[in-house]
mmCIF file of C-alpha atoms in Angstrom:
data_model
loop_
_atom_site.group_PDB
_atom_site.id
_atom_site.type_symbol
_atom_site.label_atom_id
_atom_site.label_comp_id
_atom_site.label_asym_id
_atom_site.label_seq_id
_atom_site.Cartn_x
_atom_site.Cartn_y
_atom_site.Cartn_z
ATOM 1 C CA UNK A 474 -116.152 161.678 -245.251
ATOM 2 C CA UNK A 475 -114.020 161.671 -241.610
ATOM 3 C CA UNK A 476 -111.998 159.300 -240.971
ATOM 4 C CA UNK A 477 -111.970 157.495 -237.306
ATOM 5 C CA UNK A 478 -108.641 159.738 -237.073
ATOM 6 C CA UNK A 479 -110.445 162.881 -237.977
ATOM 7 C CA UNK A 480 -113.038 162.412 -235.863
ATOM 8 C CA UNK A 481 -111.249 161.781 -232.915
ATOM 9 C CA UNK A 482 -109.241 164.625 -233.352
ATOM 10 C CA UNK A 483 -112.299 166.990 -233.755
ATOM 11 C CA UNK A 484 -113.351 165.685 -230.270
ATOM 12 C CA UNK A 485 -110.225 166.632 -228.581
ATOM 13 C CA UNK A 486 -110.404 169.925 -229.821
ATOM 14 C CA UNK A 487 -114.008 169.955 -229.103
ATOM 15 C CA UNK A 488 -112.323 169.109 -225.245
ATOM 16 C CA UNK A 489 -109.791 171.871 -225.415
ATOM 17 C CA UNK A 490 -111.922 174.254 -227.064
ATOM 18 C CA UNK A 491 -114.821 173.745 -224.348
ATOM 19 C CA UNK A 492 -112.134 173.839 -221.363
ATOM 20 C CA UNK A 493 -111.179 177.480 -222.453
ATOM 21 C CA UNK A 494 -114.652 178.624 -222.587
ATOM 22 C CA UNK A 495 -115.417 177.669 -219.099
ATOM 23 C CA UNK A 496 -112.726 180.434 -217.678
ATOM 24 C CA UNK A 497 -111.881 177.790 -215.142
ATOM 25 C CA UNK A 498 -108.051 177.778 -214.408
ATOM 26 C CA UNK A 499 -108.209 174.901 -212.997
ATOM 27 C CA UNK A 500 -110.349 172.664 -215.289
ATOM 28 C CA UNK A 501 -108.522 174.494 -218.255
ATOM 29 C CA UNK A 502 -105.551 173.129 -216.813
ATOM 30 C CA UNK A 503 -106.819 169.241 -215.580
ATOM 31 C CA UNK A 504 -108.114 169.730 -219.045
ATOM 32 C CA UNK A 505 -104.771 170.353 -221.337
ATOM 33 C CA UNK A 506 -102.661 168.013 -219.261
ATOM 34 C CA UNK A 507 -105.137 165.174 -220.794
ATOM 35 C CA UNK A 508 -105.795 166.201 -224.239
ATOM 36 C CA UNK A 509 -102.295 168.059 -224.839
ATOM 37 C CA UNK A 510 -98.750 166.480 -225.252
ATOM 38 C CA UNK A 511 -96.758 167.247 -222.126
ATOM 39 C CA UNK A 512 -94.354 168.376 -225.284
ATOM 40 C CA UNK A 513 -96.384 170.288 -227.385
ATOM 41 C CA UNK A 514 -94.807 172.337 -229.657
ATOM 42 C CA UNK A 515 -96.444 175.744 -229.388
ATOM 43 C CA UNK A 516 -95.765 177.653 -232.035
ATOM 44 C CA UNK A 517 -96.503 181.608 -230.642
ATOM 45 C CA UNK A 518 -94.868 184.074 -228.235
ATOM 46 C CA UNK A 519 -94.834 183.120 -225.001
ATOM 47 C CA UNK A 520 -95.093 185.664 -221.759
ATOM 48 C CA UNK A 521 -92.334 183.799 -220.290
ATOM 49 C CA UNK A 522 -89.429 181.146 -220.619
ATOM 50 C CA UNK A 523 -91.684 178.093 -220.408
ATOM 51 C CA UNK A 524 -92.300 175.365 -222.901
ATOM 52 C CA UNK A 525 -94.670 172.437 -223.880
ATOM 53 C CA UNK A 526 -98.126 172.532 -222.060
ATOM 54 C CA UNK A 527 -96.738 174.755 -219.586
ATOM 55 C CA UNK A 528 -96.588 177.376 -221.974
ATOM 56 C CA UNK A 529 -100.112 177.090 -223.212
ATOM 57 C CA UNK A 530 -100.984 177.106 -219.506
ATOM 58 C CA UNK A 531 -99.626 180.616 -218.789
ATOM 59 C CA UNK A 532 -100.829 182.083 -222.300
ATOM 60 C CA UNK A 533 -104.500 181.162 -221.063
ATOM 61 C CA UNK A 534 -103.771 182.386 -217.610
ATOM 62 C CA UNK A 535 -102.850 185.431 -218.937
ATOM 63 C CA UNK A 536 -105.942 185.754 -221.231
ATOM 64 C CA UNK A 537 -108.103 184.963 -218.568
ATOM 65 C CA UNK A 538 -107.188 187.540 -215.901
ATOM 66 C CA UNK A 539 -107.299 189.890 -218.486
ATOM 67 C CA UNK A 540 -110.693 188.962 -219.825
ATOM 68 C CA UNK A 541 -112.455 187.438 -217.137
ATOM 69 C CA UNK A 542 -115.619 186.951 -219.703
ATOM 70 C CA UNK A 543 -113.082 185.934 -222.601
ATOM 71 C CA UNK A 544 -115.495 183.504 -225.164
ATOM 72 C CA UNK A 545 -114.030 182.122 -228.091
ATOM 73 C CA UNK A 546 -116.579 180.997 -230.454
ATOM 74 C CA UNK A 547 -115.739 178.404 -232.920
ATOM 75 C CA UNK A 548 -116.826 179.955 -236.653
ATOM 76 C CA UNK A 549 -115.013 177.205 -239.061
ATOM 77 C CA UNK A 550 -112.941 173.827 -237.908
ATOM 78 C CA UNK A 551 -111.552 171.733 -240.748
ATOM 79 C CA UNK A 552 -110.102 168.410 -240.527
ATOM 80 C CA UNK A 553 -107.363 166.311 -242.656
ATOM 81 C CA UNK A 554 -105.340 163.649 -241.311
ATOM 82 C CA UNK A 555 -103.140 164.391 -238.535
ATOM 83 C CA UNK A 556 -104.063 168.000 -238.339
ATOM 84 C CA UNK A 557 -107.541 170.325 -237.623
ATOM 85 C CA UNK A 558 -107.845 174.334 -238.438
ATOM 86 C CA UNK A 559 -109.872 176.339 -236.526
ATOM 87 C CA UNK A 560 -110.843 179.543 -237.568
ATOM 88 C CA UNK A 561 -112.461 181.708 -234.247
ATOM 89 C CA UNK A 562 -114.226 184.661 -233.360
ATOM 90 C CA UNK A 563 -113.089 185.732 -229.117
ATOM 91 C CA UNK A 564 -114.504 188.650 -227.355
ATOM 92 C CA UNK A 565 -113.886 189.723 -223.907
ATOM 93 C CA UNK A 566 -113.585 192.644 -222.019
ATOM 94 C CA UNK A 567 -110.615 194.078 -220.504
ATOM 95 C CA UNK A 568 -110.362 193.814 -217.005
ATOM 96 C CA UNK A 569 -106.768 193.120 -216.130
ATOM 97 C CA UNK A 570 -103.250 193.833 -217.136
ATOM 98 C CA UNK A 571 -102.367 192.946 -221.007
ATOM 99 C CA UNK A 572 -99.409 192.556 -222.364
ATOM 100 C CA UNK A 573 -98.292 195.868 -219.862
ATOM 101 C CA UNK A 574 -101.660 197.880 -220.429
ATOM 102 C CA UNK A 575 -103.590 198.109 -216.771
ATOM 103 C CA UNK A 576 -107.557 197.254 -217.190
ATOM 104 C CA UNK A 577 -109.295 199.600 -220.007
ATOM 105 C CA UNK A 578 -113.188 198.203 -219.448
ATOM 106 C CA UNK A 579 -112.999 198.065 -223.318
ATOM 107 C CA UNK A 580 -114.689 195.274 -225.289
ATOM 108 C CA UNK A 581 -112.960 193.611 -227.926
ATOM 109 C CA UNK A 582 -113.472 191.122 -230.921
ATOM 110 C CA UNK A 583 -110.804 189.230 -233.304
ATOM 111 C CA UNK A 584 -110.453 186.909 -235.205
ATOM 112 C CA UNK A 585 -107.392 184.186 -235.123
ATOM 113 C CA UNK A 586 -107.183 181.154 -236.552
ATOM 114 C CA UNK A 587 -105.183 178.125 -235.686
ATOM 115 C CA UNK A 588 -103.514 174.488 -237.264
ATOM 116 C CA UNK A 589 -103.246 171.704 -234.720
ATOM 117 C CA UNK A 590 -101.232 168.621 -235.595
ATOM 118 C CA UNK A 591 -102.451 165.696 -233.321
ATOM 119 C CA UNK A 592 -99.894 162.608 -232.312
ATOM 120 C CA UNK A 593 -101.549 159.413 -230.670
ATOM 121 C CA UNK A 594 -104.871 161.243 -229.921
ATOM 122 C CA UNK A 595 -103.394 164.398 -228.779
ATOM 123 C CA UNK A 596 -102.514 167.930 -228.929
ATOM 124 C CA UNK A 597 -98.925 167.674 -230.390
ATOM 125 C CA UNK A 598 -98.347 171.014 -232.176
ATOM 126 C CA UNK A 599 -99.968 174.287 -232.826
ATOM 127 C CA UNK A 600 -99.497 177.609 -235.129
ATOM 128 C CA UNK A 601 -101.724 180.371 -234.861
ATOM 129 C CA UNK A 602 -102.553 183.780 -236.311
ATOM 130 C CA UNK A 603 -103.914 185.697 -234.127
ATOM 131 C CA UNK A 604 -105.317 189.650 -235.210
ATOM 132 C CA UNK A 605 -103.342 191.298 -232.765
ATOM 133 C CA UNK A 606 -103.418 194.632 -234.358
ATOM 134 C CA UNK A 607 -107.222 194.425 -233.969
ATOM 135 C CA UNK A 608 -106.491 193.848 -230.348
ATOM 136 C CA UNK A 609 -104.653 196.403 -229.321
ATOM 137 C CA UNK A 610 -106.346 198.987 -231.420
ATOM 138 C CA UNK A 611 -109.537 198.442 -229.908
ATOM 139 C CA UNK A 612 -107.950 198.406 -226.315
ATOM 140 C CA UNK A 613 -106.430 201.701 -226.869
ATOM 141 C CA UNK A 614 -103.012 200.925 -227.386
ATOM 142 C CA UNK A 615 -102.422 201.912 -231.346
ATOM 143 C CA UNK A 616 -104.993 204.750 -232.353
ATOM 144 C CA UNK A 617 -107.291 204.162 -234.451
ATOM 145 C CA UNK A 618 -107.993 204.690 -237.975
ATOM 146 C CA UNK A 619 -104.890 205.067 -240.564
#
């Protein structure tokens, strides 16, 4: 059985998860200032020097120019206390510069999954796992097969 805290933490995620799936900068944006702390501690490699929300900011900018049709699709969420795991499918196709590889047109799928740890009804920390081998094998960039 939830608890109230449970279920309000599933519905900011539900927030956050939605905002990415729109691919709108801007509402992605509007969107993690409210349901992310300004200090989030983001536990994953950055593409740059910033911190807190900022950082998470950029990481989706980046995704998004370089999957314009990037979908993240919500396969498991499970919630304890102060903290929710989601386990997700994304696809997208490759249509900008990633991580110094120029467009492909190649589709890709992988998996990730990630622990948020919610303060005072929001966003205050995140680790993920994200299958980045998968990623850059299917975009070309480690051959595949072993």
């Amino acid at each position: 059985m939830s608890t109230a805290q449970e279920t309000s933490n599933r519905a900011t995620f539900r927030r956050f998860h939605d905002a990415g799936n729109t691919r709108d900068a801007e509402l992605v944006s509007k969107t993690f200032d409210e349901v992310v702390a300004p200090n989030v501690l983001f536990h994953a490699p950055v593409p740059s020097e910033a911190t807190g929300v900022q950082a998470l900011k950029e990481v989706w900018a980046v995704l998004l120019r370089a999957f314009p049709d990037l979908h993240v699709e919500v396969e498991d969420v499970i919630a304890e206390g102060d903290k929710l795991v989601s386990r997700n499918t994304v696809t997208g196709t490759h249509q900008g510069e990633f991580r110094g590889l120029p467009p492909t047109g190649r589709s890709m799928t992988y998996n990730e999954i990630f622990v948020f740890r919610f303060d005072g009804g929001r966003i205050a920390e995140i680790w993920g796992v994200v299958d980045v081998f998968s990623q850059m094998r299917q975009l070309g960039m480690i051959p595949g097969g072993f």
